[in-house]
PDB file of C-alpha atoms in Angstrom:
ATOM      1  CA  MET A   1    -234.530 179.573 -58.759  1.00 37.00           C
ATOM      2  CA  GLY A   2    -231.395 181.324 -60.041  1.00 40.00           C
ATOM      3  CA  MET A   3    -227.870 180.559 -58.961  1.00 43.00           C
ATOM      4  CA  LYS A   4    -227.171 181.435 -55.346  1.00 44.00           C
ATOM      5  CA  PRO A   5    -224.923 184.466 -54.818  1.00 45.00           C
ATOM      6  CA  SER A   6    -221.302 183.764 -53.943  1.00 48.00           C
ATOM      7  CA  TYR A   7    -220.051 184.591 -50.498  1.00 45.00           C
ATOM      8  CA  THR A   8    -217.786 187.126 -52.162  1.00 43.00           C
ATOM      9  CA  THR A   9    -220.574 189.650 -51.676  1.00 41.00           C
ATOM     10  CA  ILE A  10    -218.910 190.400 -48.321  1.00 40.00           C
ATOM     11  CA  SER A  11    -218.057 194.062 -48.568  1.00 38.00           C
ATOM     12  CA  MET A  12    -214.456 194.935 -49.401  1.00 37.00           C
ATOM     13  CA  CYS A  13    -214.235 197.264 -46.421  1.00 40.00           C
ATOM     14  CA  ARG A  14    -215.388 194.567 -44.019  1.00 41.00           C
ATOM     15  CA  TRP A  15    -213.005 192.039 -45.504  1.00 36.00           C
ATOM     16  CA  LEU A  16    -210.041 194.398 -45.294  1.00 35.00           C
ATOM     17  CA  CYS A  17    -210.813 195.119 -41.654  1.00 39.00           C
ATOM     18  CA  VAL A  18    -210.887 191.408 -40.855  1.00 37.00           C
ATOM     19  CA  LEU A  19    -207.625 190.851 -42.722  1.00 35.00           C
ATOM     20  CA  LEU A  20    -205.926 193.772 -40.977  1.00 36.00           C
ATOM     21  CA  ILE A  21    -207.000 192.495 -37.574  1.00 36.00           C
ATOM     22  CA  SER A  22    -205.738 189.012 -38.381  1.00 38.00           C
ATOM     23  CA  TRP A  23    -202.349 190.421 -39.356  1.00 33.00           C
ATOM     24  CA  LEU A  24    -202.129 192.377 -36.132  1.00 33.00           C
ATOM     25  CA  VAL A  25    -203.098 189.443 -33.946  1.00 33.00           C
ATOM     26  CA  VAL A  26    -201.259 186.662 -35.779  1.00 35.00           C
ATOM     27  CA  PRO A  27    -197.964 187.677 -37.441  1.00 34.00           C
ATOM     28  CA  PHE A  28    -197.861 184.513 -39.562  1.00 35.00           C
ATOM     29  CA  PRO A  29    -200.682 182.452 -41.078  1.00 34.00           C
ATOM     30  CA  ALA A  30    -201.968 179.726 -38.761  1.00 37.00           C
ATOM     31  CA  GLN A  31    -203.412 176.386 -39.866  1.00 37.00           C
ATOM     32  CA  CYS A  32    -202.900 176.850 -43.599  1.00 45.00           C
ATOM     33  CA  TRP A  33    -200.264 176.572 -46.298  1.00 51.00           C
ATOM     34  CA  TRP A  34    -199.007 180.007 -47.121  1.00 76.00           C
ATOM     35  CA  GLU A  35    -200.093 181.298 -50.519  1.00 94.00           C
ATOM     36  CA  GLN A  36    -197.305 179.779 -52.586  1.00 96.00           C
ATOM     37  CA  GLY A  37    -197.997 176.170 -51.621  1.00 97.00           C
ATOM     38  CA  HIS A  38    -201.688 176.440 -52.461  1.00 98.00           C
ATOM     39  CA  GLN A  39    -201.034 178.168 -55.762  1.00 98.00           C
ATOM     40  CA  VAL A  40    -198.496 175.536 -56.805  1.00 98.00           C
ATOM     41  CA  VAL A  41    -200.959 172.715 -56.084  1.00 98.00           C
ATOM     42  CA  ALA A  42    -203.654 174.517 -58.074  1.00 98.00           C
ATOM     43  CA  ARG A  43    -201.375 175.169 -61.056  1.00 98.00           C
ATOM     44  CA  ILE A  44    -200.237 171.554 -61.197  1.00 98.00           C
ATOM     45  CA  ALA A  45    -203.852 170.399 -61.041  1.00 98.00           C
ATOM     46  CA  ALA A  46    -204.807 172.715 -63.911  1.00 98.00           C
ATOM     47  CA  ARG A  47    -202.255 170.966 -66.163  1.00 98.00           C
ATOM     48  CA  HIS A  48    -203.974 167.609 -65.635  1.00 98.00           C
ATOM     49  CA  LEU A  49    -207.636 168.489 -66.126  1.00 98.00           C
ATOM     50  CA  THR A  50    -209.771 166.778 -68.720  1.00 98.00           C
ATOM     51  CA  PRO A  51    -211.425 169.066 -71.298  1.00 98.00           C
ATOM     52  CA  ALA A  52    -214.785 168.523 -69.576  1.00 98.00           C
ATOM     53  CA  ALA A  53    -213.404 169.490 -66.169  1.00 98.00           C
ATOM     54  CA  GLN A  54    -211.609 172.536 -67.563  1.00 98.00           C
ATOM     55  CA  LEU A  55    -214.814 173.717 -69.236  1.00 98.00           C
ATOM     56  CA  ARG A  56    -216.937 173.338 -66.113  1.00 98.00           C
ATOM     57  CA  ILE A  57    -214.350 175.094 -63.951  1.00 98.00           C
ATOM     58  CA  SER A  58    -214.179 177.979 -66.421  1.00 98.00           C
ATOM     59  CA  GLU A  59    -217.975 178.286 -66.193  1.00 98.00           C
ATOM     60  CA  ILE A  60    -218.034 178.221 -62.395  1.00 98.00           C
ATOM     61  CA  LEU A  61    -215.231 180.783 -62.105  1.00 98.00           C
ATOM     62  CA  ASP A  62    -216.631 182.824 -65.022  1.00 98.00           C
ATOM     63  CA  ILE A  63    -213.412 182.952 -67.024  1.00 98.00           C
ATOM     64  CA  ALA A  64    -212.218 182.027 -70.501  1.00 98.00           C
ATOM     65  CA  ASN A  65    -211.932 178.320 -71.212  1.00 98.00           C
ATOM     66  CA  THR A  66    -208.204 178.235 -71.880  1.00 98.00           C
ATOM     67  CA  PRO A  67    -205.482 176.339 -69.968  1.00 98.00           C
ATOM     68  CA  GLU A  68    -203.747 179.571 -69.000  1.00 98.00           C
ATOM     69  CA  ALA A  69    -206.897 181.307 -67.759  1.00 98.00           C
ATOM     70  CA  VAL A  70    -208.017 178.272 -65.765  1.00 98.00           C
ATOM     71  CA  ALA A  71    -204.577 177.834 -64.184  1.00 98.00           C
ATOM     72  CA  ASP A  72    -204.436 181.493 -63.136  1.00 98.00           C
ATOM     73  CA  ALA A  73    -208.014 181.410 -61.838  1.00 98.00           C
ATOM     74  CA  LEU A  74    -207.493 178.207 -59.853  1.00 98.00           C
ATOM     75  CA  ALA A  75    -204.328 179.656 -58.323  1.00 98.00           C
ATOM     76  CA  ALA A  76    -206.268 182.745 -57.265  1.00 98.00           C
ATOM     77  CA  ALA A  77    -209.161 180.599 -56.011  1.00 98.00           C
ATOM     78  CA  SER A  78    -206.796 178.466 -53.936  1.00 98.00           C
ATOM     79  CA  ILE A  79    -206.197 181.188 -51.339  1.00 98.00           C
ATOM     80  CA  TRP A  80    -209.796 182.438 -50.979  1.00 98.00           C
ATOM     81  CA  ALA A  81    -210.649 180.113 -48.088  1.00 98.00           C
ATOM     82  CA  ASP A  82    -207.935 181.727 -45.961  1.00 97.00           C
ATOM     83  CA  GLN A  83    -209.144 185.197 -46.836  1.00 97.00           C
ATOM     84  CA  VAL A  84    -212.674 184.570 -45.561  1.00 97.00           C
ATOM     85  CA  LYS A  85    -212.188 182.067 -42.739  1.00 96.00           C
ATOM     86  CA  ALA A  86    -212.237 184.641 -39.936  1.00 96.00           C
ATOM     87  CA  ASP A  87    -215.477 186.144 -41.194  1.00 96.00           C
ATOM     88  CA  THR A  88    -217.150 182.831 -42.009  1.00 96.00           C
ATOM     89  CA  GLY A  89    -216.088 180.882 -38.932  1.00 97.00           C
ATOM     90  CA  THR A  90    -214.586 178.107 -41.054  1.00 97.00           C
ATOM     91  CA  GLY A  91    -211.106 177.958 -39.555  1.00 97.00           C
ATOM     92  CA  ASN A  92    -211.576 174.420 -38.205  1.00 97.00           C
ATOM     93  CA  TRP A  93    -212.198 173.144 -41.732  1.00 98.00           C
ATOM     94  CA  HIS A  94    -208.531 173.567 -42.697  1.00 98.00           C
ATOM     95  CA  TYR A  95    -207.101 170.697 -40.620  1.00 98.00           C
ATOM     96  CA  ILE A  96    -207.788 167.540 -38.608  1.00 98.00           C
ATOM     97  CA  ASP A  97    -206.216 167.025 -35.180  1.00 98.00           C
ATOM     98  CA  LEU A  98    -204.905 163.458 -35.233  1.00 98.00           C
ATOM     99  CA  THR A  99    -202.902 162.903 -32.062  1.00 98.00           C
ATOM    100  CA  LEU A 100    -199.666 160.971 -31.768  1.00 98.00           C
ATOM    101  CA  GLN A 101    -201.611 158.196 -30.011  1.00 98.00           C
ATOM    102  CA  ASP A 102    -204.179 157.907 -32.808  1.00 98.00           C
ATOM    103  CA  GLY A 103    -204.483 155.239 -35.457  1.00 98.00           C
ATOM    104  CA  ARG A 104    -206.142 155.589 -38.823  1.00 97.00           C
ATOM    105  CA  ASP A 105    -209.432 154.389 -37.345  1.00 98.00           C
ATOM    106  CA  ASN A 106    -209.519 157.506 -35.157  1.00 98.00           C
ATOM    107  CA  ILE A 107    -210.101 159.824 -38.122  1.00 98.00           C
ATOM    108  CA  PRO A 108    -213.918 159.928 -37.676  1.00 97.00           C
ATOM    109  CA  GLN A 109    -213.497 160.546 -33.939  1.00 98.00           C
ATOM    110  CA  ARG A 110    -211.336 163.617 -34.655  1.00 98.00           C
ATOM    111  CA  CYS A 111    -213.914 165.041 -37.057  1.00 98.00           C
ATOM    112  CA  GLU A 112    -217.063 165.459 -35.000  1.00 96.00           C
ATOM    113  CA  ASN A 113    -219.940 167.203 -36.767  1.00 96.00           C
ATOM    114  CA  ASP A 114    -217.940 167.231 -40.022  1.00 97.00           C
ATOM    115  CA  ASP A 115    -215.865 170.061 -38.526  1.00 97.00           C
ATOM    116  CA  CYS A 116    -212.542 169.212 -40.171  1.00 98.00           C
ATOM    117  CA  VAL A 117    -210.737 169.157 -43.485  1.00 98.00           C
ATOM    118  CA  THR A 118    -211.457 165.566 -44.512  1.00 98.00           C
ATOM    119  CA  ALA A 119    -215.210 165.931 -44.095  1.00 98.00           C
ATOM    120  CA  ARG A 120    -215.283 169.258 -45.881  1.00 98.00           C
ATOM    121  CA  ILE A 121    -213.411 167.841 -48.881  1.00 98.00           C
ATOM    122  CA  ARG A 122    -216.000 165.068 -49.101  1.00 97.00           C
ATOM    123  CA  LEU A 123    -218.977 167.404 -48.674  1.00 96.00           C
ATOM    124  CA  PHE A 124    -217.875 170.063 -51.148  1.00 97.00           C
ATOM    125  CA  ALA A 125    -216.930 167.424 -53.710  1.00 97.00           C
ATOM    126  CA  GLY A 126    -220.398 165.981 -53.296  1.00 96.00           C
ATOM    127  CA  GLN A 127    -222.045 169.357 -53.776  1.00 96.00           C
ATOM    128  CA  LEU A 128    -220.117 170.046 -56.971  1.00 97.00           C
ATOM    129  CA  LYS A 129    -220.840 166.591 -58.352  1.00 95.00           C
ATOM    130  CA  ALA A 130    -224.561 166.918 -57.670  1.00 91.00           C
ATOM    131  CA  HIS A 131    -224.636 170.390 -59.250  1.00 79.00           C
ATOM    132  CA  ASP A 132    -227.949 171.235 -57.616  1.00 69.00           C
ATOM    133  CA  PRO A 133    -228.590 174.993 -57.869  1.00 63.00           C
ATOM    134  CA  ASP A 134    -231.645 174.593 -55.613  1.00 59.00           C
ATOM    135  CA  SER A 135    -229.659 173.002 -52.807  1.00 63.00           C
ATOM    136  CA  ASP A 136    -230.118 174.657 -49.434  1.00 58.00           C
ATOM    137  CA  SER A 137    -226.364 174.801 -48.997  1.00 78.00           C
ATOM    138  CA  ARG A 138    -224.993 178.035 -47.615  1.00 89.00           C
ATOM    139  CA  TRP A 139    -222.353 177.944 -50.293  1.00 95.00           C
ATOM    140  CA  SER A 140    -222.524 178.506 -54.041  1.00 96.00           C
ATOM    141  CA  ASP A 141    -220.765 176.157 -56.453  1.00 96.00           C
ATOM    142  CA  GLN A 142    -218.067 178.794 -56.833  1.00 97.00           C
ATOM    143  CA  ASP A 143    -217.518 178.802 -53.085  1.00 97.00           C
ATOM    144  CA  ALA A 144    -217.525 175.007 -52.998  1.00 97.00           C
ATOM    145  CA  LEU A 145    -214.889 174.849 -55.721  1.00 98.00           C
ATOM    146  CA  ARG A 146    -212.665 177.384 -53.981  1.00 98.00           C
ATOM    147  CA  PHE A 147    -212.974 175.568 -50.676  1.00 98.00           C
ATOM    148  CA  LEU A 148    -212.197 172.228 -52.319  1.00 98.00           C
ATOM    149  CA  VAL A 149    -209.088 173.497 -54.107  1.00 98.00           C
ATOM    150  CA  HIS A 150    -207.801 174.983 -50.864  1.00 98.00           C
ATOM    151  CA  PHE A 151    -208.575 172.044 -48.594  1.00 98.00           C
ATOM    152  CA  VAL A 152    -206.993 169.416 -50.841  1.00 98.00           C
ATOM    153  CA  GLY A 153    -203.850 171.552 -50.707  1.00 98.00           C
ATOM    154  CA  ASP A 154    -204.089 171.962 -46.935  1.00 98.00           C
ATOM    155  CA  LEU A 155    -204.230 168.234 -46.352  1.00 98.00           C
ATOM    156  CA  GLN A 156    -200.846 167.654 -47.997  1.00 98.00           C
ATOM    157  CA  GLN A 157    -199.141 169.719 -45.265  1.00 98.00           C
ATOM    158  CA  PRO A 158    -198.183 167.218 -42.527  1.00 98.00           C
ATOM    159  CA  LEU A 159    -199.063 169.496 -39.623  1.00 98.00           C
ATOM    160  CA  HIS A 160    -202.623 169.877 -40.915  1.00 98.00           C
ATOM    161  CA  ALA A 161    -203.213 166.281 -39.849  1.00 98.00           C
ATOM    162  CA  SER A 162    -201.321 166.165 -36.554  1.00 98.00           C
ATOM    163  CA  SER A 163    -201.522 167.472 -33.017  1.00 97.00           C
ATOM    164  CA  ASP A 164    -199.567 166.915 -29.828  1.00 98.00           C
ATOM    165  CA  ALA A 165    -201.472 169.338 -27.595  1.00 98.00           C
ATOM    166  CA  ASP A 166    -199.683 171.999 -29.656  1.00 98.00           C
ATOM    167  CA  GLN A 167    -202.205 173.250 -32.225  1.00 98.00           C
ATOM    168  CA  GLY A 168    -200.499 171.372 -35.021  1.00 98.00           C
ATOM    169  CA  GLY A 169    -197.013 172.687 -34.286  1.00 98.00           C
ATOM    170  CA  ASN A 170    -198.033 176.277 -33.657  1.00 98.00           C
ATOM    171  CA  CYS A 171    -196.867 176.205 -30.032  1.00 98.00           C
ATOM    172  CA  GLU A 172    -193.216 175.132 -30.477  1.00 98.00           C
ATOM    173  CA  THR A 173    -191.029 178.180 -31.075  1.00 98.00           C
ATOM    174  CA  LEU A 174    -188.211 178.249 -33.613  1.00 98.00           C
ATOM    175  CA  ASP A 175    -184.961 179.652 -32.248  1.00 97.00           C
ATOM    176  CA  PRO A 176    -183.980 181.492 -34.303  1.00 97.00           C
ATOM    177  CA  ALA A 177    -186.926 182.207 -36.548  1.00 97.00           C
ATOM    178  CA  ILE A 178    -186.570 181.334 -40.227  1.00 95.00           C
ATOM    179  CA  GLY A 179    -187.742 184.334 -42.163  1.00 92.00           C
ATOM    180  CA  GLN A 180    -191.328 184.961 -41.058  1.00 92.00           C
ATOM    181  CA  ALA A 181    -191.658 181.444 -39.652  1.00 96.00           C
ATOM    182  CA  LYS A 182    -191.557 181.610 -35.870  1.00 97.00           C
ATOM    183  CA  ASN A 183    -192.903 178.140 -35.046  1.00 98.00           C
ATOM    184  CA  LEU A 184    -192.973 174.609 -36.436  1.00 98.00           C
ATOM    185  CA  HIS A 185    -196.288 175.037 -38.208  1.00 98.00           C
ATOM    186  CA  ALA A 186    -195.100 178.142 -40.001  1.00 97.00           C
ATOM    187  CA  LEU A 187    -191.872 176.358 -40.943  1.00 98.00           C
ATOM    188  CA  TRP A 188    -193.877 173.776 -42.875  1.00 97.00           C
ATOM    189  CA  ASP A 189    -196.557 176.174 -44.079  1.00 95.00           C
ATOM    190  CA  GLY A 190    -194.217 178.604 -45.742  1.00 94.00           C
ATOM    191  CA  ALA A 191    -190.512 178.556 -44.991  1.00 96.00           C
ATOM    192  CA  LEU A 192    -189.846 175.128 -46.497  1.00 97.00           C
ATOM    193  CA  VAL A 193    -191.842 175.970 -49.624  1.00 96.00           C
ATOM    194  CA  SER A 194    -190.016 179.285 -49.924  1.00 94.00           C
ATOM    195  CA  ALA A 195    -186.725 177.409 -49.574  1.00 96.00           C
ATOM    196  CA  LEU A 196    -187.465 175.746 -52.909  1.00 95.00           C
ATOM    197  CA  GLY A 197    -186.570 179.144 -54.320  1.00 85.00           C
ATOM    198  CA  ALA A 198    -189.143 179.947 -56.982  1.00 80.00           C
ATOM    199  CA  ASP A 199    -192.441 181.758 -57.472  1.00 94.00           C
ATOM    200  CA  ASP A 200    -195.555 179.611 -57.724  1.00 96.00           C
ATOM    201  CA  ASN A 201    -195.662 179.556 -61.531  1.00 96.00           C
ATOM    202  CA  THR A 202    -191.987 178.643 -61.906  1.00 97.00           C
ATOM    203  CA  LEU A 203    -192.115 176.059 -59.130  1.00 97.00           C
ATOM    204  CA  ALA A 204    -195.239 174.446 -60.612  1.00 98.00           C
ATOM    205  CA  SER A 205    -193.482 174.173 -63.978  1.00 97.00           C
ATOM    206  CA  ASP A 206    -190.392 172.714 -62.327  1.00 97.00           C
ATOM    207  CA  LEU A 207    -192.465 170.106 -60.481  1.00 98.00           C
ATOM    208  CA  GLU A 208    -194.414 169.315 -63.644  1.00 98.00           C
ATOM    209  CA  THR A 209    -191.104 168.339 -65.258  1.00 98.00           C
ATOM    210  CA  GLU A 210    -190.638 165.809 -62.465  1.00 98.00           C
ATOM    211  CA  ILE A 211    -194.194 164.553 -62.910  1.00 98.00           C
ATOM    212  CA  VAL A 212    -193.629 164.021 -66.630  1.00 98.00           C
ATOM    213  CA  GLY A 213    -190.606 161.913 -65.728  1.00 98.00           C
ATOM    214  CA  LEU A 214    -192.632 159.583 -63.493  1.00 97.00           C
ATOM    215  CA  THR A 215    -193.856 156.236 -64.724  1.00 97.00           C
ATOM    216  CA  ASP A 216    -197.586 155.711 -65.177  1.00 96.00           C
ATOM    217  CA  ASP A 217    -197.641 153.615 -62.018  1.00 97.00           C
ATOM    218  CA  GLN A 218    -195.854 156.325 -60.044  1.00 97.00           C
ATOM    219  CA  ARG A 219    -198.261 159.022 -61.230  1.00 97.00           C
ATOM    220  CA  SER A 220    -201.209 156.786 -60.397  1.00 97.00           C
ATOM    221  CA  ASP A 221    -199.766 156.152 -56.948  1.00 98.00           C
ATOM    222  CA  PHE A 222    -199.218 159.864 -56.322  1.00 98.00           C
ATOM    223  CA  ALA A 223    -202.807 160.682 -57.312  1.00 98.00           C
ATOM    224  CA  GLY A 224    -204.393 157.724 -55.534  1.00 98.00           C
ATOM    225  CA  GLY A 225    -206.392 157.399 -52.357  1.00 98.00           C
ATOM    226  CA  ASP A 226    -209.072 159.523 -50.764  1.00 98.00           C
ATOM    227  CA  GLU A 227    -209.098 162.293 -48.197  1.00 98.00           C
ATOM    228  CA  ASN A 228    -208.713 159.885 -45.264  1.00 98.00           C
ATOM    229  CA  ASP A 229    -205.730 158.211 -46.931  1.00 98.00           C
ATOM    230  CA  TRP A 230    -204.111 161.609 -47.471  1.00 98.00           C
ATOM    231  CA  ALA A 231    -204.740 162.647 -43.870  1.00 98.00           C
ATOM    232  CA  TRP A 232    -203.110 159.493 -42.546  1.00 98.00           C
ATOM    233  CA  GLU A 233    -200.151 159.861 -44.898  1.00 98.00           C
ATOM    234  CA  SER A 234    -199.582 163.440 -43.737  1.00 98.00           C
ATOM    235  CA  HIS A 235    -199.947 162.394 -40.122  1.00 98.00           C
ATOM    236  CA  ARG A 236    -197.270 159.745 -40.509  1.00 98.00           C
ATOM    237  CA  LEU A 237    -194.935 162.238 -42.184  1.00 98.00           C
ATOM    238  CA  ALA A 238    -195.382 164.617 -39.264  1.00 98.00           C
ATOM    239  CA  THR A 239    -194.832 161.871 -36.696  1.00 98.00           C
ATOM    240  CA  VAL A 240    -191.507 160.788 -38.192  1.00 98.00           C
ATOM    241  CA  ASN A 241    -190.067 163.990 -39.665  1.00 98.00           C
ATOM    242  CA  ILE A 242    -191.233 166.497 -37.078  1.00 98.00           C
ATOM    243  CA  TYR A 243    -192.265 165.093 -33.694  1.00 98.00           C
ATOM    244  CA  LYS A 244    -189.750 162.246 -33.532  1.00 98.00           C
ATOM    245  CA  HIS A 245    -186.997 164.175 -35.276  1.00 98.00           C
ATOM    246  CA  PHE A 246    -187.134 167.085 -32.830  1.00 98.00           C
ATOM    247  CA  GLU A 247    -187.779 164.773 -29.850  1.00 98.00           C
ATOM    248  CA  ILE A 248    -190.990 166.543 -28.936  1.00 98.00           C
ATOM    249  CA  PRO A 249    -192.531 164.788 -25.912  1.00 97.00           C
ATOM    250  CA  LYS A 250    -195.784 162.906 -26.473  1.00 98.00           C
ATOM    251  CA  GLU A 251    -198.436 164.782 -24.534  1.00 98.00           C
ATOM    252  CA  ASP A 252    -201.821 163.710 -23.217  1.00 98.00           C
ATOM    253  CA  ILE A 253    -204.718 163.873 -25.671  1.00 98.00           C
ATOM    254  CA  VAL A 254    -205.868 167.435 -25.161  1.00 98.00           C
ATOM    255  CA  PHE A 255    -206.649 170.201 -27.630  1.00 98.00           C
ATOM    256  CA  PRO A 256    -205.757 173.595 -26.142  1.00 98.00           C
ATOM    257  CA  ALA A 257    -207.738 176.550 -27.451  1.00 96.00           C
ATOM    258  CA  SER A 258    -204.541 178.612 -27.550  1.00 97.00           C
ATOM    259  CA  CYS A 259    -200.831 178.054 -27.106  1.00 98.00           C
ATOM    260  CA  SER A 260    -201.005 179.732 -23.704  1.00 98.00           C
ATOM    261  CA  GLN A 261    -203.008 176.690 -22.592  1.00 98.00           C
ATOM    262  CA  ALA A 262    -200.603 174.139 -24.121  1.00 98.00           C
ATOM    263  CA  PRO A 263    -198.493 171.945 -21.786  1.00 98.00           C
ATOM    264  CA  ALA A 264    -195.572 173.785 -20.225  1.00 98.00           C
ATOM    265  CA  GLU A 265    -192.922 171.547 -21.822  1.00 97.00           C
ATOM    266  CA  ILE A 266    -194.396 172.301 -25.252  1.00 98.00           C
ATOM    267  CA  ARG A 267    -194.413 176.045 -24.610  1.00 97.00           C
ATOM    268  CA  ALA A 268    -190.844 175.881 -23.314  1.00 97.00           C
ATOM    269  CA  MET A 269    -189.428 174.277 -26.464  1.00 97.00           C
ATOM    270  CA  ALA A 270    -187.066 176.377 -28.555  1.00 97.00           C
ATOM    271  CA  ILE A 271    -186.287 174.366 -31.657  1.00 98.00           C
ATOM    272  CA  HIS A 272    -183.209 175.026 -33.736  1.00 97.00           C
ATOM    273  CA  VAL A 273    -183.670 174.167 -37.403  1.00 98.00           C
ATOM    274  CA  ASP A 274    -180.371 173.853 -39.228  1.00 97.00           C
ATOM    275  CA  ASP A 275    -179.667 173.920 -42.957  1.00 97.00           C
ATOM    276  CA  GLY A 276    -179.344 170.147 -42.982  1.00 98.00           C
ATOM    277  CA  TYR A 277    -182.956 169.708 -41.891  1.00 98.00           C
ATOM    278  CA  VAL A 278    -184.216 172.151 -44.507  1.00 98.00           C
ATOM    279  CA  GLU A 279    -182.308 170.337 -47.257  1.00 98.00           C
ATOM    280  CA  ALA A 280    -183.525 166.945 -46.058  1.00 98.00           C
ATOM    281  CA  MET A 281    -187.161 168.084 -46.061  1.00 98.00           C
ATOM    282  CA  LYS A 282    -187.128 169.706 -49.506  1.00 98.00           C
ATOM    283  CA  PRO A 283    -187.777 166.430 -51.385  1.00 98.00           C
ATOM    284  CA  ILE A 284    -190.714 165.673 -49.083  1.00 98.00           C
ATOM    285  CA  VAL A 285    -192.223 169.118 -49.641  1.00 98.00           C
ATOM    286  CA  ARG A 286    -191.762 168.812 -53.395  1.00 98.00           C
ATOM    287  CA  GLU A 287    -193.435 165.403 -53.404  1.00 98.00           C
ATOM    288  CA  GLN A 288    -196.354 166.616 -51.285  1.00 98.00           C
ATOM    289  CA  LEU A 289    -196.939 169.520 -53.672  1.00 98.00           C
ATOM    290  CA  MET A 290    -196.883 167.169 -56.658  1.00 98.00           C
ATOM    291  CA  LYS A 291    -199.243 164.755 -54.937  1.00 98.00           C
ATOM    292  CA  GLY A 292    -201.574 167.595 -54.024  1.00 98.00           C
ATOM    293  CA  GLY A 293    -201.786 168.774 -57.618  1.00 98.00           C
ATOM    294  CA  LEU A 294    -202.372 165.313 -59.047  1.00 98.00           C
ATOM    295  CA  ARG A 295    -204.896 164.429 -56.357  1.00 98.00           C
ATOM    296  CA  LEU A 296    -206.825 167.633 -56.884  1.00 98.00           C
ATOM    297  CA  ALA A 297    -206.877 167.098 -60.647  1.00 98.00           C
ATOM    298  CA  LYS A 298    -208.121 163.539 -60.264  1.00 98.00           C
ATOM    299  CA  MET A 299    -210.888 164.663 -57.916  1.00 98.00           C
ATOM    300  CA  LEU A 300    -211.973 167.504 -60.220  1.00 98.00           C
ATOM    301  CA  ASN A 301    -211.924 165.217 -63.251  1.00 98.00           C
ATOM    302  CA  GLU A 302    -214.101 162.698 -61.432  1.00 98.00           C
ATOM    303  CA  ILE A 303    -216.530 165.394 -60.266  1.00 98.00           C
ATOM    304  CA  PHE A 304    -216.909 167.016 -63.683  1.00 97.00           C
ATOM    305  CA  GLY A 305    -216.256 163.964 -65.860  1.00 87.00           C
TER     306      GLY A 305
END
């Protein structure tokens, strides 16, 4: 059998219609880093690939085997999962709803039927490592790689691993809005990354300078762990720096299908985010982006090593 066709055979017209509808219905991206965060993680990862991993990625993405081409292609690949999630029904794969009452042992309970980000990282990594072109998977290796790059980035965003009956911070309104960010989730998805003040290429280079300055032990620590470790780390960051900081009440363990079904006290919150909070969170965002890049590189190197 030949290689399975990529899901990118979705017609351009159909894709544009889906994207237009999503813009009309949701004025800011929900449940995903905005483009810049994903692209930064991908570009950092590209700088830390082994020659074997770089070669295999260039083959899968059908590009030249050069550091520049692979970095650009991985950055482009990092946002594909958001572009197709409405059409593919894969929106739940971008996050895991760990509640404020949960412990680390609750991770499997919050990922029934592998319908969450931690399971999908594990499954797509396994597919790429097996490299079985005759697999009955719905997804080609190119799709699997693009999903993996995106989901490792997603998991570094604290509100992709947290829920307080609020759809991961989507139901608490910012008053006033910060740029396009109108709720807590959007604040962490995009506004805080944008506050770092650089395009993805420049920001990745800036963060790489910090990475070079780390000790070997620090770099190893940043890159360490597995998807469950990363989920729990992000959950703890959200608990301390978001839910406790803004004194958001701990709600019962429920998962509303929309914010209109969230608890009334959640819907009534109007959170003011001052400049002091943004400045205090910048180092955390920078560190999460660096960790995401190093973790993705380590995973890709192990898969293709």
